[in-house]
Amino acid sequence: MPSDSAVQEQPEPQEPRDAEVDSYETQSARRRAAARSAARTLHRSVLHVPLTERLSALAAAAPEVAGPEDPTDIYGDAVVATLEREVARLLGKEDAAFFPTGTMAQQVALRCWAGRTGDATVALHPKAHPEMHEGSAFSVVSGLRTVHPTDEPRLPTADEVRDFEEPFGALMLELPLRDAGFVLPEWEELEAVVAAARERDAVVHFDGARLWECTPHFGRGLAEIAGLADSVYVSFYKSLEGLSGAALAGPRTLVEEARVWRHRYGGQLFQQFPVAVSALLGLKHTLPRLPEYVAHARVVAEALREGFAAAGVPWSRVHPERPHTHQFQVWLPYAPDVLDEACVGQAEETGTLLFGRWFPDGPPGLSATEVTVTEEGLKWTADDVKEAVAEFVRRIPA
């Protein structure tokens, strides 16, 4: 019988590798390397910045939002409390509570409202984040039930809310509705939808993960937009490029209750100062730039549309035609792997990364990607975009 040491040295049996998995991992590694080394891109994601470089940059910038002798936080005080006060001020709300994730923040918000209204039903869009990306957490974890006033690729209208056949205690509106193309209603439409919910004695909650970039489309400030809702959730990393984290803002009594539920849900973390510092830096530096990004996204979108037409692509769509935020969708009639290879090849050979990853969407052979325009994208002229499109299309097999 072999000794214990001999047994321990035996290698664990390995499952055979799947060729498809190997191919996916190889392509993902190529995409990351191409994104890191690209000389030109419309958006340089912080996800491609090496760990130590990002930590060093955060430490160097921290004195802009925190004093050199300020203490680190303990269970949400100090710099975390500073961040909460700043969010409440920006959104015009009585109070705000920091949460480690938006998934937790929104579950807590809607659970608290359900307790107050006596109705655990939430009306929202079927493409809203809780329905698409949270593993049915509303129902499985928080005992909430969801209904859908519309399944059109837009937010519901006032009539759809007013005439919906089932009762609901809360209306949740995702601004912008990301999976429908980062779309927003017009300001008057939003006011009417909120009024229709009020007629039904429902509270209104905004999923404002990307609320920060909605001001140009609405022509209103953050506090006026948030003022339509009883409560608002905002993210610190989706647009502000923070490390992570979210906040729930609303009436002081609701936020105080939310803090109790935050603890129950496991969100009362011992220390969160790096996340809070990165969020404050995002509010200081990135938030003021978002209107500029939105304006240039519209230039880029028009150039993409013209570029695809000039390159002879049989069909293409940029959605919305005039982006509502600094993000929008592009659809092309090719398989995702074909478009991914064209993107990565272009970046590797020319140093220009035009698009991110492509995904199947709609009928077979139709793919979509999301385009984000930030600081790097401001350097592109419309002609630059069209030239990059021509080079990209040239790499798609006939």
Short mmCIF file of C-alpha atoms in Angstrom, two decimals:
data_model
loop_
_atom_site.label_atom_id
_atom_site.label_comp_id
_atom_site.label_asym_id
_atom_site.label_seq_id
_atom_site.Cartn_x
_atom_site.Cartn_y
_atom_site.Cartn_z
CA MET A 1 0.00 0.00 0.00
CA PRO A 2 1.55 3.38 -0.93
CA SER A 3 2.50 5.85 1.77
CA ASP A 4 0.42 8.96 2.49
CA SER A 5 3.07 11.16 0.87
CA ALA A 6 3.04 9.04 -2.26
CA VAL A 7 -0.72 9.32 -2.45
CA GLN A 8 -0.59 13.10 -1.98
CA GLU A 9 1.91 13.45 -4.83
CA GLN A 10 -0.42 11.75 -7.30
CA PRO A 11 -1.90 14.36 -9.67
CA GLU A 12 -5.63 14.86 -9.61
CA PRO A 13 -7.35 13.39 -12.66
CA GLN A 14 -8.01 16.16 -15.15
CA GLU A 15 -11.26 16.54 -17.03
CA PRO A 16 -10.66 16.68 -20.77
CA ARG A 17 -10.59 20.24 -22.05
CA ASP A 18 -13.39 21.28 -24.35
CA ALA A 19 -12.10 22.71 -27.61
CA GLU A 20 -14.83 25.33 -27.57
CA VAL A 21 -13.77 26.48 -24.08
CA ASP A 22 -10.14 26.70 -25.18
CA SER A 23 -11.13 28.74 -28.22
CA TYR A 24 -13.26 31.12 -26.11
CA GLU A 25 -10.46 31.65 -23.57
CA THR A 26 -7.93 32.26 -26.33
CA GLN A 27 -10.19 34.81 -28.01
CA SER A 28 -10.89 36.52 -24.66
CA ALA A 29 -7.16 36.79 -23.94
CA ARG A 30 -6.56 38.24 -27.42
CA ARG A 31 -9.37 40.75 -26.90
CA ARG A 32 -7.98 41.90 -23.54
CA ALA A 33 -4.46 42.24 -24.93
CA ALA A 34 -5.73 44.15 -27.97
CA ALA A 35 -7.74 46.51 -25.78
CA ARG A 36 -4.76 47.21 -23.51
CA SER A 37 -2.40 47.93 -26.38
CA ALA A 38 -4.79 49.81 -28.68
CA ALA A 39 -3.54 53.28 -29.57
CA ARG A 40 -7.05 54.43 -30.48
CA THR A 41 -10.38 53.43 -28.96
CA LEU A 42 -13.70 55.10 -28.27
CA HIS A 43 -13.59 54.03 -24.63
CA ARG A 44 -10.61 52.82 -22.61
CA SER A 45 -12.09 50.65 -19.90
CA VAL A 46 -10.56 50.76 -16.43
CA LEU A 47 -10.89 46.97 -16.49
CA HIS A 48 -7.85 46.89 -18.75
CA VAL A 49 -5.63 48.87 -16.36
CA PRO A 50 -3.23 46.59 -14.43
CA LEU A 51 -3.99 46.19 -10.73
CA THR A 52 -0.95 47.94 -9.26
CA GLU A 53 -1.27 50.83 -11.72
CA ARG A 54 -4.86 51.41 -10.72
CA LEU A 55 -4.10 51.21 -7.01
CA SER A 56 -1.26 53.70 -7.41
CA ALA A 57 -3.47 56.11 -9.34
CA LEU A 58 -6.17 55.89 -6.65
CA ALA A 59 -3.68 56.57 -3.87
CA ALA A 60 -2.20 59.52 -5.74
CA ALA A 61 -5.60 61.11 -6.36
CA ALA A 62 -7.11 60.41 -2.92
CA PRO A 63 -5.95 63.76 -1.40
CA GLU A 64 -8.33 65.52 -3.82
CA VAL A 65 -11.32 64.18 -1.87
CA ALA A 66 -9.90 63.23 1.54
CA GLY A 67 -7.57 64.95 3.96
CA PRO A 68 -4.13 63.45 4.68
CA GLU A 69 -5.06 62.80 8.32
CA ASP A 70 -8.63 61.64 7.71
CA PRO A 71 -9.39 58.25 9.29
CA THR A 72 -10.41 55.26 7.24
CA ASP A 73 -14.02 54.21 7.60
CA ILE A 74 -15.39 51.66 10.04
CA TYR A 75 -18.80 50.22 9.15
CA GLY A 76 -19.75 53.17 6.99
CA ASP A 77 -18.54 56.31 8.74
CA ALA A 78 -15.83 58.82 7.71
CA VAL A 79 -15.31 58.94 3.92
CA VAL A 80 -18.29 56.64 3.27
CA ALA A 81 -20.56 59.03 5.17
CA THR A 82 -19.08 61.91 3.17
CA LEU A 83 -20.00 60.11 -0.04
CA GLU A 84 -23.55 59.50 1.20
CA ARG A 85 -24.04 63.18 1.99
CA GLU A 86 -22.71 64.22 -1.42
CA VAL A 87 -25.05 61.83 -3.25
CA ALA A 88 -28.04 63.05 -1.26
CA ARG A 89 -27.09 66.63 -2.12
CA LEU A 90 -26.64 65.95 -5.83
CA LEU A 91 -29.96 64.10 -6.07
CA GLY A 92 -31.87 66.53 -3.88
CA LYS A 93 -32.88 63.81 -1.39
CA GLU A 94 -33.01 63.89 2.40
CA ASP A 95 -30.53 61.06 2.85
CA ALA A 96 -28.56 58.37 1.03
CA ALA A 97 -27.05 55.04 2.07
CA PHE A 98 -24.00 53.39 0.52
CA PHE A 99 -24.43 49.77 -0.68
CA PRO A 100 -21.77 47.37 -1.95
CA THR A 101 -23.95 46.48 -4.97
CA GLY A 102 -26.91 47.86 -6.84
CA THR A 103 -28.59 44.46 -6.74
CA MET A 104 -28.71 44.69 -2.96
CA ALA A 105 -29.69 48.37 -2.92
CA GLN A 106 -32.71 47.84 -5.13
CA GLN A 107 -33.92 44.73 -3.36
CA VAL A 108 -33.77 46.60 -0.09
CA ALA A 109 -35.50 49.67 -1.52
CA LEU A 110 -38.40 47.73 -3.03
CA ARG A 111 -38.70 45.50 0.04
CA CYS A 112 -38.97 48.56 2.26
CA TRP A 113 -41.59 50.10 -0.01
CA ALA A 114 -43.56 46.84 -0.05
CA GLY A 115 -43.72 46.93 3.73
CA ARG A 116 -45.03 50.48 3.63
CA THR A 117 -47.57 50.05 0.83
CA GLY A 118 -48.70 46.56 1.82
CA ASP A 119 -48.20 45.41 -1.79
CA ALA A 120 -45.15 43.34 -2.75
CA THR A 121 -45.80 43.62 -6.50
CA VAL A 122 -43.32 45.71 -8.52
CA ALA A 123 -44.16 46.90 -12.03
CA LEU A 124 -41.08 47.13 -14.24
CA HIS A 125 -39.87 46.40 -17.75
CA PRO A 126 -39.00 42.78 -18.65
CA LYS A 127 -35.63 44.06 -19.90
CA ALA A 128 -34.91 45.86 -16.62
CA HIS A 129 -31.75 44.82 -14.80
CA PRO A 130 -33.46 42.81 -12.01
CA GLU A 131 -35.26 40.70 -14.63
CA MET A 132 -32.25 40.19 -16.91
CA HIS A 133 -29.15 40.03 -14.74
CA GLU A 134 -29.95 39.24 -11.11
CA GLY A 135 -31.00 35.58 -11.06
CA SER A 136 -34.62 36.34 -10.07
CA ALA A 137 -33.36 37.85 -6.81
CA PHE A 138 -36.48 39.97 -6.33
CA SER A 139 -38.68 36.90 -5.98
CA VAL A 140 -36.22 34.31 -4.70
CA VAL A 141 -34.54 36.44 -2.03
CA SER A 142 -36.87 39.31 -1.24
CA GLY A 143 -40.35 37.88 -1.74
CA LEU A 144 -41.30 40.44 -4.37
CA ARG A 145 -43.47 39.75 -7.40
CA THR A 146 -42.92 41.49 -10.73
CA VAL A 147 -45.34 42.47 -13.48
CA HIS A 148 -44.71 44.13 -16.85
CA PRO A 149 -46.90 47.01 -18.09
CA THR A 150 -45.23 46.67 -21.52
CA ASP A 151 -42.74 44.47 -23.33
CA GLU A 152 -42.00 47.00 -26.06
CA PRO A 153 -38.29 48.00 -26.23
CA ARG A 154 -38.93 51.24 -24.35
CA LEU A 155 -40.18 52.34 -20.97
CA PRO A 156 -43.96 52.13 -20.39
CA THR A 157 -46.25 54.96 -21.37
CA ALA A 158 -48.58 56.74 -18.97
CA ASP A 159 -51.59 54.92 -20.43
CA GLU A 160 -49.91 51.54 -20.03
CA VAL A 161 -49.21 52.30 -16.39
CA ARG A 162 -52.62 53.78 -15.71
CA ASP A 163 -54.58 51.02 -17.46
CA PHE A 164 -52.53 48.01 -16.38
CA GLU A 165 -54.93 45.32 -15.24
CA GLU A 166 -53.09 44.20 -12.09
CA PRO A 167 -52.45 46.18 -8.91
CA PHE A 168 -48.87 47.01 -7.93
CA GLY A 169 -47.32 48.85 -5.02
CA ALA A 170 -44.25 50.26 -6.78
CA LEU A 171 -43.30 51.29 -10.30
CA MET A 172 -39.62 50.84 -11.07
CA LEU A 173 -38.19 52.73 -14.05
CA GLU A 174 -34.66 52.04 -15.31
CA LEU A 175 -33.15 55.28 -16.62
CA PRO A 176 -31.81 54.65 -19.20
CA LEU A 177 -33.17 51.21 -20.10
CA ARG A 178 -29.85 49.59 -20.94
CA ASP A 179 -30.91 46.33 -22.60
CA ALA A 180 -33.28 48.14 -24.95
CA GLY A 181 -30.43 50.36 -26.18
CA PHE A 182 -29.85 52.83 -23.33
CA VAL A 183 -33.18 54.46 -24.18
CA LEU A 184 -35.01 57.23 -22.33
CA PRO A 185 -38.47 58.75 -22.65
CA GLU A 186 -38.94 62.44 -23.29
CA TRP A 187 -39.20 64.59 -20.14
CA GLU A 188 -42.93 65.20 -20.52
CA GLU A 189 -43.48 61.46 -21.05
CA LEU A 190 -41.56 60.67 -17.87
CA GLU A 191 -43.62 63.18 -15.90
CA ALA A 192 -46.82 61.64 -17.23
CA VAL A 193 -45.71 58.09 -16.35
CA VAL A 194 -44.90 59.14 -12.80
CA ALA A 195 -48.25 60.92 -12.50
CA ALA A 196 -50.05 57.79 -13.73
CA ALA A 197 -48.34 55.72 -11.04
CA ARG A 198 -49.36 58.26 -8.41
CA GLU A 199 -52.96 57.98 -9.57
CA ARG A 200 -52.75 54.31 -8.64
CA ASP A 201 -51.23 55.14 -5.23
CA ALA A 202 -47.99 53.44 -6.27
CA VAL A 203 -44.57 54.67 -5.22
CA VAL A 204 -41.99 55.35 -7.92
CA HIS A 205 -38.41 54.07 -7.75
CA PHE A 206 -35.75 54.94 -10.31
CA ASP A 207 -33.10 52.40 -11.23
CA GLY A 208 -30.62 55.18 -11.93
CA ALA A 209 -27.47 53.10 -12.31
CA ARG A 210 -26.68 55.37 -15.24
CA LEU A 211 -28.78 58.35 -14.17
CA TRP A 212 -25.66 60.52 -14.18
CA GLU A 213 -25.63 60.80 -18.00
CA CYS A 214 -29.36 61.46 -18.44
CA THR A 215 -29.22 65.22 -17.91
CA PRO A 216 -28.46 66.22 -21.55
CA HIS A 217 -31.41 64.22 -22.94
CA PHE A 218 -33.88 65.55 -20.39
CA GLY A 219 -32.46 69.06 -20.28
CA ARG A 220 -32.83 68.94 -16.51
CA GLY A 221 -30.44 68.71 -13.58
CA LEU A 222 -29.95 65.58 -11.49
CA ALA A 223 -32.02 66.85 -8.56
CA GLU A 224 -34.99 67.71 -10.78
CA ILE A 225 -34.88 64.30 -12.46
CA ALA A 226 -34.51 62.42 -9.18
CA GLY A 227 -37.21 64.61 -7.67
CA LEU A 228 -39.85 62.80 -9.72
CA ALA A 229 -39.18 59.56 -7.82
CA ASP A 230 -39.73 58.54 -4.21
CA SER A 231 -36.34 56.77 -4.19
CA VAL A 232 -33.38 56.49 -6.53
CA TYR A 233 -30.48 54.05 -6.85
CA VAL A 234 -27.24 55.16 -8.51
CA SER A 235 -24.09 53.24 -9.38
CA PHE A 236 -20.52 54.43 -8.88
CA TYR A 237 -18.80 52.24 -11.47
CA LYS A 238 -21.05 51.98 -14.52
CA SER A 239 -20.45 55.59 -15.64
CA LEU A 240 -18.26 57.17 -12.98
CA GLU A 241 -15.51 54.51 -13.34
CA GLY A 242 -15.30 53.83 -9.62
CA LEU A 243 -14.19 50.50 -8.20
CA SER A 244 -17.72 49.36 -7.34
CA GLY A 245 -20.59 50.31 -5.08
CA ALA A 246 -23.94 52.03 -5.20
CA ALA A 247 -26.19 54.33 -3.20
CA LEU A 248 -29.88 54.45 -2.39
CA ALA A 249 -31.31 57.94 -1.91
CA GLY A 250 -34.73 59.00 -0.68
CA PRO A 251 -36.67 60.09 2.40
CA ARG A 252 -34.66 59.91 5.62
CA THR A 253 -37.03 57.39 7.22
CA LEU A 254 -36.76 55.06 4.22
CA VAL A 255 -32.96 55.31 4.13
CA GLU A 256 -32.72 54.61 7.87
CA GLU A 257 -34.82 51.48 7.39
CA ALA A 258 -32.69 50.54 4.36
CA ARG A 259 -29.56 50.64 6.51
CA VAL A 260 -31.10 48.04 8.82
CA TRP A 261 -31.91 45.79 5.89
CA ARG A 262 -28.46 46.40 4.39
CA HIS A 263 -26.98 44.79 7.50
CA ARG A 264 -29.42 41.88 7.29
CA TYR A 265 -28.49 41.30 3.64
CA GLY A 266 -24.78 41.18 4.50
CA GLY A 267 -23.92 44.60 3.14
CA GLN A 268 -22.53 46.17 6.32
CA LEU A 269 -18.87 45.84 5.35
CA PHE A 270 -16.09 46.59 7.84
CA GLN A 271 -14.16 48.96 5.55
CA GLN A 272 -14.97 50.41 2.14
CA PHE A 273 -12.76 53.49 1.90
CA PRO A 274 -11.08 52.62 -1.45
CA VAL A 275 -14.49 52.27 -3.09
CA ALA A 276 -15.77 55.48 -1.48
CA VAL A 277 -12.68 57.43 -2.54
CA SER A 278 -12.98 56.18 -6.13
CA ALA A 279 -16.67 57.18 -6.15
CA LEU A 280 -15.93 60.69 -4.89
CA LEU A 281 -13.24 61.05 -7.53
CA GLY A 282 -15.74 59.94 -10.17
CA LEU A 283 -18.23 62.55 -8.97
CA LYS A 284 -15.53 65.21 -9.09
CA HIS A 285 -13.87 64.41 -12.42
CA THR A 286 -16.08 62.16 -14.57
CA LEU A 287 -19.56 63.47 -13.77
CA PRO A 288 -18.87 66.96 -15.20
CA ARG A 289 -17.55 65.39 -18.44
CA LEU A 290 -20.59 63.20 -19.16
CA PRO A 291 -22.53 65.84 -21.15
CA GLU A 292 -19.51 66.20 -23.43
CA TYR A 293 -19.39 62.44 -23.88
CA VAL A 294 -23.10 62.35 -24.74
CA ALA A 295 -22.71 65.10 -27.34
CA HIS A 296 -19.80 63.33 -29.02
CA ALA A 297 -21.57 59.96 -28.91
CA ARG A 298 -24.11 61.50 -31.27
CA VAL A 299 -21.32 62.50 -33.68
CA VAL A 300 -19.89 58.98 -33.50
CA ALA A 301 -23.29 57.34 -34.04
CA GLU A 302 -23.97 59.37 -37.18
CA ALA A 303 -20.48 58.62 -38.52
CA LEU A 304 -20.94 54.89 -37.88
CA ARG A 305 -24.22 54.90 -39.76
CA GLU A 306 -22.70 56.74 -42.72
CA GLY A 307 -19.59 54.57 -42.59
CA PHE A 308 -21.53 51.29 -42.81
CA ALA A 309 -23.58 52.62 -45.72
CA ALA A 310 -20.47 53.76 -47.59
CA ALA A 311 -18.74 50.43 -46.95
CA GLY A 312 -21.58 48.52 -48.61
CA VAL A 313 -22.81 46.61 -45.57
CA PRO A 314 -26.13 45.04 -46.65
CA TRP A 315 -27.91 46.16 -43.48
CA SER A 316 -26.96 47.89 -40.26
CA ARG A 317 -28.61 49.74 -37.43
CA VAL A 318 -27.40 52.25 -34.87
CA HIS A 319 -29.87 52.47 -32.00
CA PRO A 320 -31.04 54.96 -30.95
CA GLU A 321 -30.27 56.87 -34.14
CA ARG A 322 -29.52 59.89 -31.94
CA PRO A 323 -28.14 58.37 -28.72
CA HIS A 324 -29.91 59.37 -25.52
CA THR A 325 -26.73 58.91 -23.47
CA HIS A 326 -23.04 58.31 -24.26
CA GLN A 327 -23.85 54.64 -24.89
CA PHE A 328 -25.83 53.01 -27.68
CA GLN A 329 -26.20 49.79 -29.66
CA VAL A 330 -25.01 48.72 -33.10
CA TRP A 331 -26.51 45.76 -35.00
CA LEU A 332 -24.93 44.01 -38.00
CA PRO A 333 -26.03 40.95 -40.06
CA TYR A 334 -23.08 38.69 -39.24
CA ALA A 335 -22.31 36.05 -36.62
CA PRO A 336 -20.68 37.28 -33.39
CA ASP A 337 -17.48 35.27 -33.86
CA VAL A 338 -16.97 36.80 -37.31
CA LEU A 339 -17.33 40.33 -35.96
CA ASP A 340 -15.20 39.60 -32.89
CA GLU A 341 -12.39 38.36 -35.12
CA ALA A 342 -12.64 41.46 -37.32
CA CYS A 343 -12.47 43.70 -34.22
CA VAL A 344 -9.52 41.95 -32.62
CA GLY A 345 -7.65 41.64 -35.91
CA GLN A 346 -8.08 45.34 -36.61
CA ALA A 347 -6.80 46.24 -33.14
CA GLU A 348 -3.83 43.89 -33.36
CA GLU A 349 -2.73 45.04 -36.81
CA THR A 350 -3.64 48.74 -36.83
CA GLY A 351 -3.84 49.70 -33.14
CA THR A 352 -7.46 50.83 -33.56
CA LEU A 353 -10.15 49.15 -31.45
CA LEU A 354 -13.53 50.22 -32.81
CA PHE A 355 -15.93 47.87 -31.01
CA GLY A 356 -16.05 45.61 -27.98
CA ARG A 357 -17.52 42.13 -27.87
CA TRP A 358 -20.44 41.16 -30.12
CA PHE A 359 -23.44 39.09 -29.02
CA PRO A 360 -26.19 37.23 -30.89
CA ASP A 361 -29.40 39.26 -30.90
CA GLY A 362 -32.62 38.52 -32.75
CA PRO A 363 -32.75 36.07 -35.69
CA PRO A 364 -29.75 33.82 -36.42
CA GLY A 365 -26.93 35.73 -38.06
CA LEU A 366 -27.77 39.05 -36.42
CA SER A 367 -25.39 40.43 -33.78
CA ALA A 368 -25.27 43.47 -31.53
CA THR A 369 -22.64 45.35 -29.57
CA GLU A 370 -22.70 48.27 -27.16
CA VAL A 371 -20.68 51.39 -27.98
CA THR A 372 -19.46 53.70 -25.22
CA VAL A 373 -17.89 57.08 -25.93
CA THR A 374 -15.71 58.58 -23.20
CA GLU A 375 -12.48 60.58 -22.93
CA GLU A 376 -10.62 58.57 -25.57
CA GLY A 377 -13.52 58.91 -27.99
CA LEU A 378 -13.40 62.71 -27.91
CA LYS A 379 -10.21 62.51 -29.98
CA TRP A 380 -12.06 60.91 -32.91
CA THR A 381 -13.46 63.05 -35.72
CA ALA A 382 -16.37 61.82 -37.82
CA ASP A 383 -13.88 61.05 -40.62
CA ASP A 384 -11.77 59.00 -38.20
CA VAL A 385 -14.82 56.91 -37.37
CA LYS A 386 -15.70 56.35 -41.03
CA GLU A 387 -12.14 55.31 -41.87
CA ALA A 388 -12.12 52.84 -38.98
CA VAL A 389 -15.47 51.44 -40.13
CA ALA A 390 -14.15 50.91 -43.65
CA GLU A 391 -11.12 49.04 -42.27
CA PHE A 392 -13.35 46.97 -39.97
CA VAL A 393 -15.78 46.00 -42.76
CA ARG A 394 -12.87 45.06 -45.03
CA ARG A 395 -11.99 42.35 -42.49
CA ILE A 396 -15.44 40.74 -42.55
CA PRO A 397 -15.37 37.70 -44.90
CA ALA A 398 -17.59 38.13 -47.94
#
